[in-house]
Short mmCIF file of C-alpha atoms in Angstrom, two decimals:
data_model
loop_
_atom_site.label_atom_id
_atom_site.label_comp_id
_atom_site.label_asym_id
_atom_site.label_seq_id
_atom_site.Cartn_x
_atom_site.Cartn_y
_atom_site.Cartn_z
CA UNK D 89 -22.47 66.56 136.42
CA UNK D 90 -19.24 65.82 137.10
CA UNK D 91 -17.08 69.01 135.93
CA UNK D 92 -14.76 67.06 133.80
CA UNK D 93 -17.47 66.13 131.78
CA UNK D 94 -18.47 69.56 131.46
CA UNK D 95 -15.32 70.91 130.03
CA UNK D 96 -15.33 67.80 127.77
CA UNK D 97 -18.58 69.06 126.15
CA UNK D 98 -16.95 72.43 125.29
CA UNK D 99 -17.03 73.20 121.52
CA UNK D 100 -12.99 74.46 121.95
CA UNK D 101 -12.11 70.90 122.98
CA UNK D 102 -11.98 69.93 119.14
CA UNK D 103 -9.63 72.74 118.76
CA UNK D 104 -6.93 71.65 121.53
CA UNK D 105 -4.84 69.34 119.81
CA UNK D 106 -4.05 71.81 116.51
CA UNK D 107 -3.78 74.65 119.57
CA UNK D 108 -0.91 72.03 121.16
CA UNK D 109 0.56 71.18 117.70
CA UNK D 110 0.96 74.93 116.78
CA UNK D 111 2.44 75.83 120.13
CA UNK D 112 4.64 73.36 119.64
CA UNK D 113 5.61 73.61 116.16
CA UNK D 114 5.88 77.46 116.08
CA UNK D 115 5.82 78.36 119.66
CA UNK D 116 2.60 80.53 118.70
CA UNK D 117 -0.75 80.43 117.85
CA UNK D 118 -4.15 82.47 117.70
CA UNK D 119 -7.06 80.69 119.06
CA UNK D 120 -10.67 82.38 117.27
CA UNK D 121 -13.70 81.16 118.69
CA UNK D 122 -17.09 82.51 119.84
CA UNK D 123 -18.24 83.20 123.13
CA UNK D 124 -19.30 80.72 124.95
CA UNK D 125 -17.33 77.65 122.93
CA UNK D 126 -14.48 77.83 126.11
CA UNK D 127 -11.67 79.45 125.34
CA UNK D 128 -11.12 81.01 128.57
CA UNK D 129 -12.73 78.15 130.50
CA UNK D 130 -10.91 75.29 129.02
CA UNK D 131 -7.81 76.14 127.23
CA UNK D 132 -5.31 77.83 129.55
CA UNK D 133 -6.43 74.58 131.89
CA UNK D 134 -5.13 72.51 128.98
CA UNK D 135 -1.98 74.29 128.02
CA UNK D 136 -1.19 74.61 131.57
CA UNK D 137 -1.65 70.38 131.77
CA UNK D 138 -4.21 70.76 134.67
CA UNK D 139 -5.94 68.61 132.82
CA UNK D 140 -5.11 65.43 131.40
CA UNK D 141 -1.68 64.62 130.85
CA UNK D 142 1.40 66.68 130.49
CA UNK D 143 3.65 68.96 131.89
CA UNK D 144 2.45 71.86 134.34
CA UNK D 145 3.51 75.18 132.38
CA UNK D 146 2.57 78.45 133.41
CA UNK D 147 0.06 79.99 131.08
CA UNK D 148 -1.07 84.09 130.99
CA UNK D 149 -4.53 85.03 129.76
CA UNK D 150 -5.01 88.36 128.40
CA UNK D 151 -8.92 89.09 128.90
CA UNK D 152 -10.47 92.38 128.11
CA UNK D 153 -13.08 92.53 130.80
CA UNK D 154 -12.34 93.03 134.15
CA UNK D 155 -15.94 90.78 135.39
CA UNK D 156 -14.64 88.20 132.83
CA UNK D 157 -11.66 87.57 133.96
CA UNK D 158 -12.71 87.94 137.60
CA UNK D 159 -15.52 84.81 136.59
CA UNK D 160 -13.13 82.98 134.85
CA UNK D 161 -10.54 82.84 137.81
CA UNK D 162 -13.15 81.56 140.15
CA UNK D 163 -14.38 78.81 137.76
CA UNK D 164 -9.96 77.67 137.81
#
């Protein structure tokens, strides 16, 4: 599987475009999800536009677990 298509299939992809409106409406926004739906995977990928069109931005993650964030920095 192409990875594309694997971060399409993300639950949090439905999310993205109320995330992006909210950011860019109020400049803020709280993103509540379960684990596993890719929050840490997809979005910052998305905000950052490393994926799909728009500008590149710089994007900080806060993630509680050390392992987590570790994984999650390989996967970018």
């Amino acid at each position: 599987m192409i990875r594309t298509e694997a971060l399409d299939r993300l639950p949090v992809r439905t999310a993205v475009p109320a995330l992006r409106r909210a950011l860019e409406d109020r400049g803020v926004a709280v993103l509540c999800a379960p684990p596993g739906t890719g929050k840490t995977t997809l979005v910052p990928l998305v905000l950052a536009g490393l994926t799909g069109d728009g500008p590149v931005r710089r994007v900080v993650v806060a993630e509680p677990r050390r392992i987590a964030a570790r994984a999650a920095a390989r996967r970018m």
